[in-house]
Tab-separated table of C-alpha atoms in Angstrom:
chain	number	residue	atom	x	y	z
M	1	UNK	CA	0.000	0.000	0.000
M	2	UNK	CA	1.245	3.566	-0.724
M	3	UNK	CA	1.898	5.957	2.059
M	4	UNK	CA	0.985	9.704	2.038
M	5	UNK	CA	3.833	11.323	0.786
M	6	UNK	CA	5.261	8.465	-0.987
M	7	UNK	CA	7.157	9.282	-4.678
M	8	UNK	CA	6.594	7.373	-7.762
M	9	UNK	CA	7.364	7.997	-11.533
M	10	UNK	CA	3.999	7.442	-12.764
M	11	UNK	CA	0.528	8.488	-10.948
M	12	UNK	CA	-2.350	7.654	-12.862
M	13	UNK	CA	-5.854	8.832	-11.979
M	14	UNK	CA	-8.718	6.739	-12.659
M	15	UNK	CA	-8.951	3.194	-12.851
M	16	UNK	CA	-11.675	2.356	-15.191
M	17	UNK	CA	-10.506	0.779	-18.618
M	18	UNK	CA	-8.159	3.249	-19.508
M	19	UNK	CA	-6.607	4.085	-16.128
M	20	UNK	CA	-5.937	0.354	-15.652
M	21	UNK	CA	-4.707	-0.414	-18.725
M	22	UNK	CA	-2.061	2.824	-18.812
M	23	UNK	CA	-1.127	1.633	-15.294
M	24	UNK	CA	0.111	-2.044	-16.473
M	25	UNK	CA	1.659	-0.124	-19.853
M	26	UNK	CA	3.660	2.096	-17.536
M	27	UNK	CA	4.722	-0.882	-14.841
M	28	UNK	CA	5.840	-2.999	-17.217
M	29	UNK	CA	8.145	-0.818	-18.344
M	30	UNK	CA	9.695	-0.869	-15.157
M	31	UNK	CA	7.957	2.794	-14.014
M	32	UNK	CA	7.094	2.733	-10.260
M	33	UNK	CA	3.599	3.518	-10.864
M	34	UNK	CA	-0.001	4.485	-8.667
M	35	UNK	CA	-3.361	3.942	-9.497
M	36	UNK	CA	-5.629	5.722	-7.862
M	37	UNK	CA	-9.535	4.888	-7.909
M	38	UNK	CA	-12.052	7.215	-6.178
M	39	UNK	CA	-14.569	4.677	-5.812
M	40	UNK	CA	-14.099	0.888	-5.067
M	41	UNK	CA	-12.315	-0.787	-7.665
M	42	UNK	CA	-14.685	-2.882	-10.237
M	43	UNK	CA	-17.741	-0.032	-9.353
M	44	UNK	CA	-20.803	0.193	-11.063
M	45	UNK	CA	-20.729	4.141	-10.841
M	46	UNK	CA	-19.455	5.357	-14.530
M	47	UNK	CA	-18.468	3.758	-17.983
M	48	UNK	CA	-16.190	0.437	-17.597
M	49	UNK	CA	-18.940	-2.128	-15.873
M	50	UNK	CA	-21.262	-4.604	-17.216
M	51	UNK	CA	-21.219	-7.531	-19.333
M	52	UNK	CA	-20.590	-6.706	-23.081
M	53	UNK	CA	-18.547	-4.141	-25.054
M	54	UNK	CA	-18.498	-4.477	-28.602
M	55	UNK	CA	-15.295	-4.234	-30.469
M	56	UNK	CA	-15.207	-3.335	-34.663
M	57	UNK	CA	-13.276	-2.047	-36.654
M	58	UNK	CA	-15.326	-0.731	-39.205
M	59	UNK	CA	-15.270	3.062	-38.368
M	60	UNK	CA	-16.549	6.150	-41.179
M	61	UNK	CA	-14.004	7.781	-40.081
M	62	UNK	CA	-10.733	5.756	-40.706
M	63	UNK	CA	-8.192	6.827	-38.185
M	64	UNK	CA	-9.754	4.353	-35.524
M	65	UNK	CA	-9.091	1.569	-37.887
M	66	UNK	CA	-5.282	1.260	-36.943
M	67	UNK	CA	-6.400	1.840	-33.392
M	68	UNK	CA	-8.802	-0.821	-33.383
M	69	UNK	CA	-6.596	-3.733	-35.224
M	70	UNK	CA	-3.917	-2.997	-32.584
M	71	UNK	CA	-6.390	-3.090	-29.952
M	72	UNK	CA	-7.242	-6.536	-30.933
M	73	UNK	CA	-3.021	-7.564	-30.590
M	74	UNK	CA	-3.011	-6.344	-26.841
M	75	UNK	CA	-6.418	-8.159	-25.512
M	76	UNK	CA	-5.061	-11.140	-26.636
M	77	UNK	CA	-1.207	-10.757	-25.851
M	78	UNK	CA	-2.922	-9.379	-22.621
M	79	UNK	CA	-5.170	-12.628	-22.014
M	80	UNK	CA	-2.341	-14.359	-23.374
M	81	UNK	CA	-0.349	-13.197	-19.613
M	82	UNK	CA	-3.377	-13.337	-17.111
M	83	UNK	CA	-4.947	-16.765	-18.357
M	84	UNK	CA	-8.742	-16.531	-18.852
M	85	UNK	CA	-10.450	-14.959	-21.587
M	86	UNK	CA	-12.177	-11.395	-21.832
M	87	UNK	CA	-12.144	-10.968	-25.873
M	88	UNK	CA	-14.628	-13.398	-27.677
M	89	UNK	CA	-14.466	-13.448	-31.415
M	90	UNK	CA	-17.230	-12.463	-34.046
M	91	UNK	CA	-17.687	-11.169	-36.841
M	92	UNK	CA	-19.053	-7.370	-37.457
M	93	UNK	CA	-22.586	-6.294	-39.400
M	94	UNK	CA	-23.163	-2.684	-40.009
M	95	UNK	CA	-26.510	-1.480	-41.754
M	96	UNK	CA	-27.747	1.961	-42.829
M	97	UNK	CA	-28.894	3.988	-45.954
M	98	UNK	CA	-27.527	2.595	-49.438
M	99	UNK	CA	-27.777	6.554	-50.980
M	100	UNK	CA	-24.602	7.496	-51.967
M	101	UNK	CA	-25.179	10.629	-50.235
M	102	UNK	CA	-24.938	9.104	-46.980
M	103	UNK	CA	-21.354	9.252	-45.912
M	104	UNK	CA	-21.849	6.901	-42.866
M	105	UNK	CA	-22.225	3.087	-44.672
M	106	UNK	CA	-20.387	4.476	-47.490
M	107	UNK	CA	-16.820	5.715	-45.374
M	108	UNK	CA	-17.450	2.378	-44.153
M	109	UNK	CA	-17.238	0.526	-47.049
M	110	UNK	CA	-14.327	3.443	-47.996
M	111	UNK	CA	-12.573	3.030	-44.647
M	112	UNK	CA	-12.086	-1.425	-45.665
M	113	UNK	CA	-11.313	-0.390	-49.079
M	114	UNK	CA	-8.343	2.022	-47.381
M	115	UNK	CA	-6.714	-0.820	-45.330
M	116	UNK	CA	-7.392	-3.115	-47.465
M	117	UNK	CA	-10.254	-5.472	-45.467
M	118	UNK	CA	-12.147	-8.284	-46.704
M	119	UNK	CA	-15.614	-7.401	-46.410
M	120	UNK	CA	-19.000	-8.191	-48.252
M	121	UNK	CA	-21.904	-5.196	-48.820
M	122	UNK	CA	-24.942	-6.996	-49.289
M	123	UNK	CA	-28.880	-5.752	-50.376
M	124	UNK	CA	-31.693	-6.311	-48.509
M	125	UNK	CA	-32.313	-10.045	-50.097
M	126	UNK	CA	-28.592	-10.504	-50.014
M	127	UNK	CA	-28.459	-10.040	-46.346
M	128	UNK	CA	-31.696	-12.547	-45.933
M	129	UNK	CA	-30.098	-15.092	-47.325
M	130	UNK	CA	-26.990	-14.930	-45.951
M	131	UNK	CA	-28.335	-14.945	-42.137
M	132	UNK	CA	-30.870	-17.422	-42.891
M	133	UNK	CA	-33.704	-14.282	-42.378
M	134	UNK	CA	-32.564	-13.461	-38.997
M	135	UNK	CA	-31.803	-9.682	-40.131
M	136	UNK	CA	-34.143	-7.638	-42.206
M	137	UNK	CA	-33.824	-4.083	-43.920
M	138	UNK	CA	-35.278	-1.171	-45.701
M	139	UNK	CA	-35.011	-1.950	-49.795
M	140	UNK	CA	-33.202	1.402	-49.697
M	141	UNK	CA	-30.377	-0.073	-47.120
M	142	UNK	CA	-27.202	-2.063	-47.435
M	143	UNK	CA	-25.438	-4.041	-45.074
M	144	UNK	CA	-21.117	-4.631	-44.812
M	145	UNK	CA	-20.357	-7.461	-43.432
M	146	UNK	CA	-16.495	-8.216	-42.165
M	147	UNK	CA	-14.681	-10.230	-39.860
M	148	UNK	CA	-13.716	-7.414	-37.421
M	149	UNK	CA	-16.390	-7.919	-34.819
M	150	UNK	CA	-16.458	-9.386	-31.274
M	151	UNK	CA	-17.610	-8.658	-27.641
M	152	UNK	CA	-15.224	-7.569	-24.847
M	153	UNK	CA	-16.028	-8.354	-20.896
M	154	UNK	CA	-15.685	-5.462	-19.716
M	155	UNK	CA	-15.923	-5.809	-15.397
M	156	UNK	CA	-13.403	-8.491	-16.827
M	157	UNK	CA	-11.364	-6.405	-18.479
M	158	UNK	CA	-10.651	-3.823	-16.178
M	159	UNK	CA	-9.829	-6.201	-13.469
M	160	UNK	CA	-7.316	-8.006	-15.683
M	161	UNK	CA	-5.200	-5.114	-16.382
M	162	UNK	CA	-5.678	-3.763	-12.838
M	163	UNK	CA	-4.185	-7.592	-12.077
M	164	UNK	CA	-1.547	-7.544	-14.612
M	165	UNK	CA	-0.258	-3.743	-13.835
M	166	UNK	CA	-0.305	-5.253	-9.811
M	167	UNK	CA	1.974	-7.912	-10.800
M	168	UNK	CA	4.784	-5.765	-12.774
M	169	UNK	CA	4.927	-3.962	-9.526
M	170	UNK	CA	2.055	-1.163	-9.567
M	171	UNK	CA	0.169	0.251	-6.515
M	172	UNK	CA	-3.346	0.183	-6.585
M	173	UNK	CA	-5.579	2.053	-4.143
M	174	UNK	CA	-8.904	2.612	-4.187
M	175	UNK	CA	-11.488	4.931	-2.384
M	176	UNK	CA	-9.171	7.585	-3.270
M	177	UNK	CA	-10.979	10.634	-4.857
M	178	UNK	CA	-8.314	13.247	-6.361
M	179	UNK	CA	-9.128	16.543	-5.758
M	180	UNK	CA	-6.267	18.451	-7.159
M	181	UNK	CA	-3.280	18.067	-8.804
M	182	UNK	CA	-0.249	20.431	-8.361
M	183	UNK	CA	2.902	21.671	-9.499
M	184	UNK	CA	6.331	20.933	-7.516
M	185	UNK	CA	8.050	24.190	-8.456
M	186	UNK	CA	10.790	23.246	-6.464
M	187	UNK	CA	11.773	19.824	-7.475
M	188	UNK	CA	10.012	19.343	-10.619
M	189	UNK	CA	7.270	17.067	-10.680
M	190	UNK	CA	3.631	17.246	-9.410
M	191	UNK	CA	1.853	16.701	-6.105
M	192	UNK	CA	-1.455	14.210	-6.492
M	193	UNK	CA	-4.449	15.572	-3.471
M	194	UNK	CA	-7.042	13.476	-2.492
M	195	UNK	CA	-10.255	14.001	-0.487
M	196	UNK	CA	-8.998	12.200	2.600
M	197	UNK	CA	-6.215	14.354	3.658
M	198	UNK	CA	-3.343	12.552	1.948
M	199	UNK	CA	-0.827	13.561	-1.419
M	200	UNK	CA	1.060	11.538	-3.296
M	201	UNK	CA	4.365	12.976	-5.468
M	202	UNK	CA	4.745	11.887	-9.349
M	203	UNK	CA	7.390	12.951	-11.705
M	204	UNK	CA	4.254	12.137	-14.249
M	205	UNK	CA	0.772	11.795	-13.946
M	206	UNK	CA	-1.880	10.323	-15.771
M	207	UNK	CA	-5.612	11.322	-15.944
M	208	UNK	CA	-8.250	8.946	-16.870
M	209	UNK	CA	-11.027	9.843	-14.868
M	210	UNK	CA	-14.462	9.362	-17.571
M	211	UNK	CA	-17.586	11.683	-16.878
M	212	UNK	CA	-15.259	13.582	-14.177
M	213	UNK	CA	-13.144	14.681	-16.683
M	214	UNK	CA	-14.234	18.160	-17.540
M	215	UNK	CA	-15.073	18.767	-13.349
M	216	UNK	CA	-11.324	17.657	-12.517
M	217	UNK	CA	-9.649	19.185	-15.824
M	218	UNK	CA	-11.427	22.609	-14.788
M	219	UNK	CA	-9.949	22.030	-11.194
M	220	UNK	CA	-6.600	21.396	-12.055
M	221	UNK	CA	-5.879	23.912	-14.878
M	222	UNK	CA	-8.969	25.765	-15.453
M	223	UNK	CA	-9.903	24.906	-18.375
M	224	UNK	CA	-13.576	23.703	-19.485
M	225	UNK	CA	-13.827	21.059	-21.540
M	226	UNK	CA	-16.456	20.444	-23.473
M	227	UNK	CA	-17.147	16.718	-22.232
M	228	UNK	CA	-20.507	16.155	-21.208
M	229	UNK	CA	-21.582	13.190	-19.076
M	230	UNK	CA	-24.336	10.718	-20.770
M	231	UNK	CA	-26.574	8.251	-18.731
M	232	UNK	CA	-27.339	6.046	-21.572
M	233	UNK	CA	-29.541	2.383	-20.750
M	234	UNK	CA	-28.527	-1.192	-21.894
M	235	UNK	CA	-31.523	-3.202	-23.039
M	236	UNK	CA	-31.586	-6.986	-23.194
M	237	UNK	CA	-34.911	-8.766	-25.084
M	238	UNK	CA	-36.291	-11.835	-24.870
M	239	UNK	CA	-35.168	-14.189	-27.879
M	240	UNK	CA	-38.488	-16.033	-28.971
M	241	UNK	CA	-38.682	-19.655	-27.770
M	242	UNK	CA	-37.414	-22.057	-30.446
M	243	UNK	CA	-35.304	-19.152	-32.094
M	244	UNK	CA	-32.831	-19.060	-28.833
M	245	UNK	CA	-29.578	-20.958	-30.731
M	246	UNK	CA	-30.254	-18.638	-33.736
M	247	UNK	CA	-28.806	-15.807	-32.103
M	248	UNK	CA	-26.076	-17.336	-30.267
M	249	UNK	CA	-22.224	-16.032	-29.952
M	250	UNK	CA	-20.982	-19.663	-30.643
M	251	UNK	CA	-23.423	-20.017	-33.883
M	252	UNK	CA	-22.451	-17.500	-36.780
M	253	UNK	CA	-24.323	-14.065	-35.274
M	254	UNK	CA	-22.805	-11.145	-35.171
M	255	UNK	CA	-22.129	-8.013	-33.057
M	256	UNK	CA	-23.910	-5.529	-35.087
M	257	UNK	CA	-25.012	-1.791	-35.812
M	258	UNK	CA	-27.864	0.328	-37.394
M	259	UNK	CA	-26.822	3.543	-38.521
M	260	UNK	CA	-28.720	6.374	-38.594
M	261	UNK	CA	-31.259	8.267	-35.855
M	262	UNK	CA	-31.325	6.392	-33.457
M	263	UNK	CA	-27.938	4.876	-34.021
M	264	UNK	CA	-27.871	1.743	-32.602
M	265	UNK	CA	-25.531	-1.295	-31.347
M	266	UNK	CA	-26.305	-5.158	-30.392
M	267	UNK	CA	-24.457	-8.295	-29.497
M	268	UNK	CA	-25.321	-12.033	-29.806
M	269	UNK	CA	-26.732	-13.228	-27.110
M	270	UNK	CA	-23.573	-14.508	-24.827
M	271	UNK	CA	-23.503	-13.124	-21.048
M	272	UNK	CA	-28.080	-13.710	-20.419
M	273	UNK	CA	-29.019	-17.073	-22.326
M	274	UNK	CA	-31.768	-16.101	-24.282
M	275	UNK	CA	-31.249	-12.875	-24.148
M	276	UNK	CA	-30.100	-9.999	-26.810
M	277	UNK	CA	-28.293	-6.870	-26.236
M	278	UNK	CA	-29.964	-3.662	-28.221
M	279	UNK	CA	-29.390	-0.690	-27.155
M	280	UNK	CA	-29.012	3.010	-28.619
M	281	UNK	CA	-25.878	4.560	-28.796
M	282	UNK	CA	-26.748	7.989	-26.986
M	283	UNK	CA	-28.094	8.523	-23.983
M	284	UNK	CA	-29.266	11.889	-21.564
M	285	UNK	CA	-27.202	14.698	-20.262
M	286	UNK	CA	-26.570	14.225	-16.578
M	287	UNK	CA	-24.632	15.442	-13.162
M	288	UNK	CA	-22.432	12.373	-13.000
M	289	UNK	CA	-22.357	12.784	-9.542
M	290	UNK	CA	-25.983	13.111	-9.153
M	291	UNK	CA	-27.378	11.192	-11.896
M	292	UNK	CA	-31.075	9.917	-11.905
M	293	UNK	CA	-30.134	6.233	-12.524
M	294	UNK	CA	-32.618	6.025	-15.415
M	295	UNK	CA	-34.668	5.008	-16.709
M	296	UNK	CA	-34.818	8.448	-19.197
M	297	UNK	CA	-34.770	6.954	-22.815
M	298	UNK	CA	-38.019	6.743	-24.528
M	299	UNK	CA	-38.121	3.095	-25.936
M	300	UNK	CA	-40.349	3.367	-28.792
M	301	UNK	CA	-37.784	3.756	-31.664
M	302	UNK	CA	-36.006	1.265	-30.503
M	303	UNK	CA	-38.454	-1.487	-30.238
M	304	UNK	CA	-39.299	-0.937	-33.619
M	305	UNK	CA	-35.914	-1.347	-34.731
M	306	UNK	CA	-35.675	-4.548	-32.147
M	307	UNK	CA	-38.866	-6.240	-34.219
M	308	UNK	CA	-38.494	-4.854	-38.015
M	309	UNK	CA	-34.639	-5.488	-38.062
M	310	UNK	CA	-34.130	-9.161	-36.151
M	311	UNK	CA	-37.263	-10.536	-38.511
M	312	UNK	CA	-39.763	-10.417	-35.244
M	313	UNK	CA	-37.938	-13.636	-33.838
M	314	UNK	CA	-37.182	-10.962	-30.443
M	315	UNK	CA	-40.232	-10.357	-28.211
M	316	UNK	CA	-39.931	-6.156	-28.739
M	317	UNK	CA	-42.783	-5.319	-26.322
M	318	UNK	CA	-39.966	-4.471	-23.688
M	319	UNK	CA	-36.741	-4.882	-22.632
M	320	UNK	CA	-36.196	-7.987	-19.823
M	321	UNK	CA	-33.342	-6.104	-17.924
M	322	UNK	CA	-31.895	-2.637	-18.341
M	323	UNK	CA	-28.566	-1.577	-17.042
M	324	UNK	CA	-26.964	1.689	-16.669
M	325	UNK	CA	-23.632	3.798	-17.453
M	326	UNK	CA	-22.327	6.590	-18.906
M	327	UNK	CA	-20.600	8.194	-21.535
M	328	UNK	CA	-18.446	11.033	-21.996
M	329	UNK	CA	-19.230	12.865	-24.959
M	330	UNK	CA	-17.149	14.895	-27.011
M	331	UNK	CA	-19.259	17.370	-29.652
M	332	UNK	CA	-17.701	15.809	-32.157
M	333	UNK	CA	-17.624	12.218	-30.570
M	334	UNK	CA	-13.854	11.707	-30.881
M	335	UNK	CA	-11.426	11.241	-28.399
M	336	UNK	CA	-9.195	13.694	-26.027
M	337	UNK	CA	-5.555	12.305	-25.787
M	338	UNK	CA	-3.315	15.514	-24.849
M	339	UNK	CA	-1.031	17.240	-22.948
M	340	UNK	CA	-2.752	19.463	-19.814
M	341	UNK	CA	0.530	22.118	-20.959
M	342	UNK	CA	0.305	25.364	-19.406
M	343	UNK	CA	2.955	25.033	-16.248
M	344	UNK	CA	2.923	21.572	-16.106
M	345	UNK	CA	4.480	21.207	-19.642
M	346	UNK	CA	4.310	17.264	-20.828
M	347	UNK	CA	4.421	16.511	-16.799
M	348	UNK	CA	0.644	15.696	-17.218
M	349	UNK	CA	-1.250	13.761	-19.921
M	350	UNK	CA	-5.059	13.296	-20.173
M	351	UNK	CA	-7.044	10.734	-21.592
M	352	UNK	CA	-10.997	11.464	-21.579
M	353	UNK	CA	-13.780	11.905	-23.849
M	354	UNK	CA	-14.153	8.533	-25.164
M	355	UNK	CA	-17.877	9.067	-26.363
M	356	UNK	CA	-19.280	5.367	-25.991
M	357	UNK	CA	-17.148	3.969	-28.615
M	358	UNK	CA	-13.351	4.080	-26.555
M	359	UNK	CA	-13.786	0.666	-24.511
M	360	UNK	CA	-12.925	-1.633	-27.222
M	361	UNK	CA	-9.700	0.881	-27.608
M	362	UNK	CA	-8.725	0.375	-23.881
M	363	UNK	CA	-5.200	-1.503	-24.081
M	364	UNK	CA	-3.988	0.491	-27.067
M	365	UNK	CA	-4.869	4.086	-25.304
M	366	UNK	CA	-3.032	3.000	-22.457
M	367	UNK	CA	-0.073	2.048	-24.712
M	368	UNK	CA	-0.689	6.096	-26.337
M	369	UNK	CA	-1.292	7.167	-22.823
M	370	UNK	CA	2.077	5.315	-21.111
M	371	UNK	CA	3.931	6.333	-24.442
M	372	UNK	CA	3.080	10.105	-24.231
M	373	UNK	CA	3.769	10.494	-20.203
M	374	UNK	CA	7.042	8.590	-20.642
M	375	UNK	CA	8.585	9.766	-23.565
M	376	UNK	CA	6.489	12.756	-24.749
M	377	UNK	CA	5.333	11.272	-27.911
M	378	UNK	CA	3.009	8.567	-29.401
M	379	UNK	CA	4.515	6.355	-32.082
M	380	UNK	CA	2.498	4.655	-34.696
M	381	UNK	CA	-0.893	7.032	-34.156
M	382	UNK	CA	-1.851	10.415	-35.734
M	383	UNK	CA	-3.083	12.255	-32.316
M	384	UNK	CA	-4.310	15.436	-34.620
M	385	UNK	CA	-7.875	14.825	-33.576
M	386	UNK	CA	-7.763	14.235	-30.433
M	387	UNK	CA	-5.884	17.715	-29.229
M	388	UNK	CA	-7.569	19.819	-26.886
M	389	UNK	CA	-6.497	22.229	-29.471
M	390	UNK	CA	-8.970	21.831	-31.645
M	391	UNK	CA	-11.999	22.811	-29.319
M	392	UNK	CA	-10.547	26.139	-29.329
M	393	UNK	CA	-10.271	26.335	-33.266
M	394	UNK	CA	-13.679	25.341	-33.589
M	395	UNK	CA	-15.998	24.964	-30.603
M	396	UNK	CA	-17.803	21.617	-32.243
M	397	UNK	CA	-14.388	19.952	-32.791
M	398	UNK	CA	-13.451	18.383	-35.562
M	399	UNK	CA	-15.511	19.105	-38.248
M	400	UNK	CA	-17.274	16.234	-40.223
M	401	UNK	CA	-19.438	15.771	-43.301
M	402	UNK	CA	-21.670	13.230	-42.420
């Protein structure tokens, strides 16, 4: 266990996916590192809980493809160290709008074409036949189908990196809520503050703490972010008896996604026999320290997307069981990998932002994370969207056309 006062080379703040996963990249390298949690560890209280995370790499826009396919490497160099499994393997549908106008199927189909991935785009009959009539869409929609799919664990997850960083030599303590973090203008470094009275001294720290980002970032260096909290719901539905094995991760279904308004995201049914994840991608601003614990999404677009697009073979009157989390969203829904800069220089890197699509990027943005606190730069990753930079260029972010 750290003591107050104790020195380290590494602090990292936040120990959801990202905080964990930074922490093991950083021990392994031989950094004497602390994690600090402000809840317990393994919470329920902001995004890196539950059951299922889906992980594709069939992004619109294509600098998350190199992300993702290296993303895949470390889960399974990562299980390859702890011993059990937290990646399964399946293969990725996305549907939406065949016009040509639509940039969101069509920089998919661009984005495989780019790096060069196998991948089918199928028509409404097409898309029947292959999947036996378990999927159904508009005549007007198209489907790509490619092997980049699967579900992550996340609860899982987090605990096997907060395992893995323990054995290289990290510290982990939970309970811990930072407060502030500090410059040492006498020795160099910076002082960590928590809630309970006690500081901790890092010649780097890390932040990775989710929908607390833009409260803690504003604390620390006073600048306002614009990352706002989501409570979004996870729905599970009933698979209709006799079509149970149909839908199955073992069998040949696939994560999946529905582009559009609402945009939405599924998983075979794996962690709830007989059930099916659906859920919209989205959710409702919130105090993510006073949130209203759902539920807050209106259901009705979505159970007409749960019985027009799985064929009716999922009871759509309602959802069996609901969970709850949040996201951090960006306005432009990319990430925030950066320097803080101003007196703390490259002293202090953040990582926040992640808009509901950054869990299946968890072991490679600690690797960008570890990289960037250590030795000031990322290799192998264009960081030019994810600067806090641009937010002051251009309020929205990066700008997109679709």
């Amino acid at each position: 266990m750290a003591l107050a006062g104790e020195e380290f080379d590494v602090i990292v703040v936040g120990a959801g996916i990202m905080g964990s996963s930074t922490a093991y990249e950083v021990a392994k390298r031989g950094q004497k590192t602390l994690l600090l949690e402000q809840f317990d560890f393994l919470h329920q209280r902001g995004s890196s809980h539950g059951e299922s995370r889906t992980i594709r790499a069939t992004y619109s826009k294509e600098y998350y493809f190199p992300m993702v396919i290296e993303s895949y490497k470390l889960w399974q160099e990562a299980e390859s160290q702890i011993g059990y499994k937290v990646y399964f393997k399946a293969e990725q549908l996305d549907m939406g709008a065949g016009d040509p106008h639509d940039k969101s199927m069509h920089g998919i189909i661009n984005t495989c074409r780019k790096h060069s991935v196998s991948h089918e785009v199928l028509d409404r009959r097409q898309l029947a036949n292959k999947f036996s009539g378990r999927f159904d869409i508009p005549e007007d929609w198209i489907a790509v189908f490619t092997e980049y799919g699967g579900v992550i664990k996340p609860t899982k997850a987090v605990s096997m990196f907060q395992a893995l960083a323990f054995q290289k030599g990290a510290v982990l303590r939970d309970c811990m809520e930072v407060k502030d973090i500090r410059k040492d203008g006498v020795k160099g470094g910076v002082w960590v503050y928590t809630s309970n009275g006690e500081k901790f001294w890092g010649k780097k720290c890390v932040v990775t703490v989710g929908a607390w980002t833009r409260k803690l970032v504003k604390t620390v260096v006073g600048l306002e972010l614009p990352i706002q909290p989501l409570e979004t719901m996870v729905c599970y539905w009933r698979i209709k008896e006799g079509n149970e094995e149909k839908y199955t991760i073992e069998g040949d279904f696939p994560t999946f996604s529905c582009q559009g308004d609402p945009h939405v995201f599924g998983t075979p049914s794996l962690e709830y026999p007989g059930l099916i994840k659906m859920m919209v991608h989205g959710g409702h601003p919130c105090d993510e320290d006073k949130r209203p614990w759902g539920p807050g999404m209106a259901l009705g677009s979505l159970k007409q997307l749960v019985e027009e697009r799985l064929s009716g073979m999922v009871d759509s009157e309602a959802p069996v069981a609901m969970q709850f989390c949040m996201y951090s969203m960006t306005p432009d829904e990319d990430f925030v990998i950066d320097f803080l800069g101003g007196e703390f220089g490259k002293d202090v890197v953040m990582g926040g932002g992640f808009s509901g699509h950054g869990f299946k990027m968890g072991p490679v943005v600690g690797r960008i994370l570890a990289d960037l606190v250590l030795t000031g730069e990322a290799k192998g990753v264009e960081l030019k969207h994810f600067t806090i930079q641009r937010f002051e260029e251009n309020p929205q972010g990066n700008v997109k056309d679709f």
